[in-house]
XYZ file of N, CA and C in Angstrom:
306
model
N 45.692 75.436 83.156
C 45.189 74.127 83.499
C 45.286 73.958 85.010
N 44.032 73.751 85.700
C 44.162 73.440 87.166
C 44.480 71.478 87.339
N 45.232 71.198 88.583
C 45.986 70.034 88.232
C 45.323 69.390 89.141
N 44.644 67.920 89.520
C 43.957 67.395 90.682
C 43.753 67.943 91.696
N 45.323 67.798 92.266
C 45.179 68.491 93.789
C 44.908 69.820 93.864
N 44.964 70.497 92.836
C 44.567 72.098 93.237
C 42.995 72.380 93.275
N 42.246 70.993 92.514
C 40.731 71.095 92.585
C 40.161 71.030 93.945
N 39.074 71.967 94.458
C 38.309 71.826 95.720
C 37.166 71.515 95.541
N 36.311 70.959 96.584
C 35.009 70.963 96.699
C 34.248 72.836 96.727
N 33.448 72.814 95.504
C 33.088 73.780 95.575
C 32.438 74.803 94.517
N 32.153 76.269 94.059
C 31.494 76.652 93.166
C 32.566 76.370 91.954
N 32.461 75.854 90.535
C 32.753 75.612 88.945
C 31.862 76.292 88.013
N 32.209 76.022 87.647
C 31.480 76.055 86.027
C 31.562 75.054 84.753
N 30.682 75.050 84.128
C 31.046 74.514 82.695
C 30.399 75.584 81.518
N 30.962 75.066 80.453
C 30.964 76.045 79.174
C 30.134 74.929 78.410
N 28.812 75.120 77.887
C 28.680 74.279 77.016
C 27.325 74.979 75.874
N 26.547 74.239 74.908
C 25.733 75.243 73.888
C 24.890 73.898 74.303
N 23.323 74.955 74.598
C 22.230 74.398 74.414
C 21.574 74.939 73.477
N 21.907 76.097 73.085
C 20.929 76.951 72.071
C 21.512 77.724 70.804
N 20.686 78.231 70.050
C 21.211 78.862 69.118
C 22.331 79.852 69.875
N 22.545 80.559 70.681
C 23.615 81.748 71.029
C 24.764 80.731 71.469
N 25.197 80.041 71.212
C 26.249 79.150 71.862
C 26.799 79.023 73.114
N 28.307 78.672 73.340
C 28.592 78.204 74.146
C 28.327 79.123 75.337
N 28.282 78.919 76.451
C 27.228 79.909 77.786
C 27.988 78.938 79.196
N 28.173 79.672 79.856
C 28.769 79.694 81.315
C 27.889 79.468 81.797
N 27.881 78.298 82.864
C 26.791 77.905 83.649
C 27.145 77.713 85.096
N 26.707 78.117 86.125
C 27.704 77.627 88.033
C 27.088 76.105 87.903
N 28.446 75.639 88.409
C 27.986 74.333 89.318
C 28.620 74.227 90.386
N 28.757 72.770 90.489
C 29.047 72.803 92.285
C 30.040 71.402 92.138
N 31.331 71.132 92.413
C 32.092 70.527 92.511
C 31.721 69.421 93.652
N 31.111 68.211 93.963
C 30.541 68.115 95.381
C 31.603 66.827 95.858
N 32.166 66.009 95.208
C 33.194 64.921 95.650
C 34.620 64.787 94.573
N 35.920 64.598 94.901
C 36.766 64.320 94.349
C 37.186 63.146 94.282
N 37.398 62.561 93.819
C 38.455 61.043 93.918
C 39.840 61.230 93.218
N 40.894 61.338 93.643
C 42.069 61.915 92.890
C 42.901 60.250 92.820
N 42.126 59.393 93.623
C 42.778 58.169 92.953
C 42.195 57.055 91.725
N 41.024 57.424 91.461
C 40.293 57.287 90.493
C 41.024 57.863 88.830
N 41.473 56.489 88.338
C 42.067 57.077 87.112
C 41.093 56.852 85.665
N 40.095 57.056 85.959
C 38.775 56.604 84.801
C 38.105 57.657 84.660
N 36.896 57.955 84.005
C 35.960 59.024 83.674
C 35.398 59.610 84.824
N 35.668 59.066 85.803
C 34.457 59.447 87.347
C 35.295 60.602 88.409
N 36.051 61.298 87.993
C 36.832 61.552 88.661
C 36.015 63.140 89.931
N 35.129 63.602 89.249
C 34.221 64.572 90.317
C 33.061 63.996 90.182
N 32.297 64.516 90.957
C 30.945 64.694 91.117
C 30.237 65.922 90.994
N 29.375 66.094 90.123
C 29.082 67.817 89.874
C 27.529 67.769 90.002
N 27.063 68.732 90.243
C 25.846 69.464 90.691
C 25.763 70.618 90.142
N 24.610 70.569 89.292
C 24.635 71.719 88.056
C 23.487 72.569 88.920
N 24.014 74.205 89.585
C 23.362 74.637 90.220
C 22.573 75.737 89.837
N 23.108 76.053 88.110
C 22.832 77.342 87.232
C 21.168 77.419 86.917
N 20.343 78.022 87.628
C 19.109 78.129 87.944
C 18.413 78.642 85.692
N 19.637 79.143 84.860
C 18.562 79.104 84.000
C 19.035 77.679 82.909
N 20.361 76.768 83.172
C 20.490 75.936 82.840
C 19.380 74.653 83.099
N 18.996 74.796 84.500
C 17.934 73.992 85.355
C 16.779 74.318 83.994
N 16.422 75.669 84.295
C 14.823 75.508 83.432
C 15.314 75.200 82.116
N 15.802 75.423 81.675
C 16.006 75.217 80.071
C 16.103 73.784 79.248
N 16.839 72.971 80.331
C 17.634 71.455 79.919
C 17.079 70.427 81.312
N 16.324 71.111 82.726
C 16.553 70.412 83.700
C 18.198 69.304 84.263
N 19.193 69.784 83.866
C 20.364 69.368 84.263
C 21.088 68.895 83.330
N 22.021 68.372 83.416
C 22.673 67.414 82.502
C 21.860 66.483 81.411
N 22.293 67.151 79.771
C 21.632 66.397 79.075
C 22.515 65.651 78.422
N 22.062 65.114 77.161
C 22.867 64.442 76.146
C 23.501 65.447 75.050
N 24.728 65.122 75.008
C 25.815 66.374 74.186
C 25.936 67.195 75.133
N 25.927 66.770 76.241
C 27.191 67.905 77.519
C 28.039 67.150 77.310
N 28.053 66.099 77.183
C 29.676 65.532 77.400
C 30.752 66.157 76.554
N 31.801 66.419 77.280
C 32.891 67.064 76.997
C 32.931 68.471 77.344
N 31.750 68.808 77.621
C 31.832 70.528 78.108
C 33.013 70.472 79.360
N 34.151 71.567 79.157
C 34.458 71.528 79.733
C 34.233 72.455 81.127
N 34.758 71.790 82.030
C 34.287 72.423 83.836
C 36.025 73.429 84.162
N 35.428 74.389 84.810
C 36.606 75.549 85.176
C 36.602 75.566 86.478
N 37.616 75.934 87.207
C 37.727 76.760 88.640
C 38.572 77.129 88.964
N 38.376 78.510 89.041
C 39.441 79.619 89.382
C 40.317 80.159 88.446
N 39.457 80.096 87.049
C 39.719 80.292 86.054
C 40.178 79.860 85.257
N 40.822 78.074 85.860
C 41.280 77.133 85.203
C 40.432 75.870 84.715
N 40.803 75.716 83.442
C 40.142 74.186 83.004
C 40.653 72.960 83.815
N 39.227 72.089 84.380
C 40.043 71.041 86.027
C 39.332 69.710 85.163
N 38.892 69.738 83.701
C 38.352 68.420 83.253
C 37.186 68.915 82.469
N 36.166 68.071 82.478
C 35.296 67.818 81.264
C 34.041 67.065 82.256
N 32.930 67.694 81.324
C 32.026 66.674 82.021
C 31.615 64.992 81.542
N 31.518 63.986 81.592
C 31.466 62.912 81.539
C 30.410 61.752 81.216
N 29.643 62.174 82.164
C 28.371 61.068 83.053
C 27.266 62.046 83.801
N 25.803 61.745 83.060
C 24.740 62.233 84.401
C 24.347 60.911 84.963
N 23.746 61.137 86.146
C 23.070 59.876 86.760
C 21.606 60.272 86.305
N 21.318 59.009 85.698
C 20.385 58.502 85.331
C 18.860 58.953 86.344
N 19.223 58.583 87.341
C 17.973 59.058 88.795
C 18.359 60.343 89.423
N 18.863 61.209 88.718
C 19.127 62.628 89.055
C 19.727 63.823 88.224
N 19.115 64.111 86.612
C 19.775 64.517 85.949
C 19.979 66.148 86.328
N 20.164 66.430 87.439
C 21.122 67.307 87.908
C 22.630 67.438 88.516
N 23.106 66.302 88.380
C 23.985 65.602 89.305
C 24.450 64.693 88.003
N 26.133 64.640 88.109
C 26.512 63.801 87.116
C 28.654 63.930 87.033
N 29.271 63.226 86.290
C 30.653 63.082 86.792
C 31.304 63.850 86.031
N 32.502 64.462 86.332
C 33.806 64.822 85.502
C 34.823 64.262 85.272
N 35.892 64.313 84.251
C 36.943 63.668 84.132
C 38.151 64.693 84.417
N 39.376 64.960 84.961
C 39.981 65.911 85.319
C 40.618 65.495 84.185
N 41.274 66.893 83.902
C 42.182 67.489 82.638
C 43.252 66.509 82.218
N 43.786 66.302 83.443
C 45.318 65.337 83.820
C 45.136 64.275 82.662
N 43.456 63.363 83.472
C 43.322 62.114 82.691
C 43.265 61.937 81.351
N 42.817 63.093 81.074
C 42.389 63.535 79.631
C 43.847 63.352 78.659
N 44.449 64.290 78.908
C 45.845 64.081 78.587
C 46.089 62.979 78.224
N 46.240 62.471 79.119
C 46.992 60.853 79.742
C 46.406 60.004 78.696
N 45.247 59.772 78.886
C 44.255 59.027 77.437
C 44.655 59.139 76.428
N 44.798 60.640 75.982
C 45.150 61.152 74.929
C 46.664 60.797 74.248
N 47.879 60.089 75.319
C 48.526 59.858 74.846
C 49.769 61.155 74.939
């Protein structure tokens, strides 16, 4: 488990199934943190995986919860696309997840 502060701005991933072959590794791009943000918004991601792009054009509906990696660690989940950019959309870090969870 990667822990807030060890998250950077920078190349991720998420794991998620668009298709019959399942779950599939995709790059993204980590682009803002808020580590005082204790709600769903906690990154900003930029889905940069060129065959995720053609397939889904970015963030669809039922990504949520895919979770996002870096550096081989799980740093959260994806969350939220924006509406006027469904390439671009939020994460929740692992921590919060927890924490919710009780």
């Amino acid at each position: 488990m990667g822990l807030k502060q060890e998250i950077k701005t920078g190349k991720a991933s998420i794991y998620t199934t668009i298709d019959e072959n399942g779950p599939q590794e995709y790059e993204i791009e980590i682009e803002k943190i808020d580590c005082r943000n204790s709600g769903t918004k906690n990154m900003t991601i930029k889905v940069t995986d060129k065959r995720l792009l053609e397939k889904t054009g970015g963030i669809v509906q039922g990504m949520s919860g895919s979770p996002i990696l870096q550096n081989g660690r799980i740093v959260g989940a994806v969350t939220h696309v924006l509406l006027n950019d469904p390439t671009r959309g939020y994460g929740i870090f692992i921590e919060n997840m927890l924490d919710m969870a009780g």
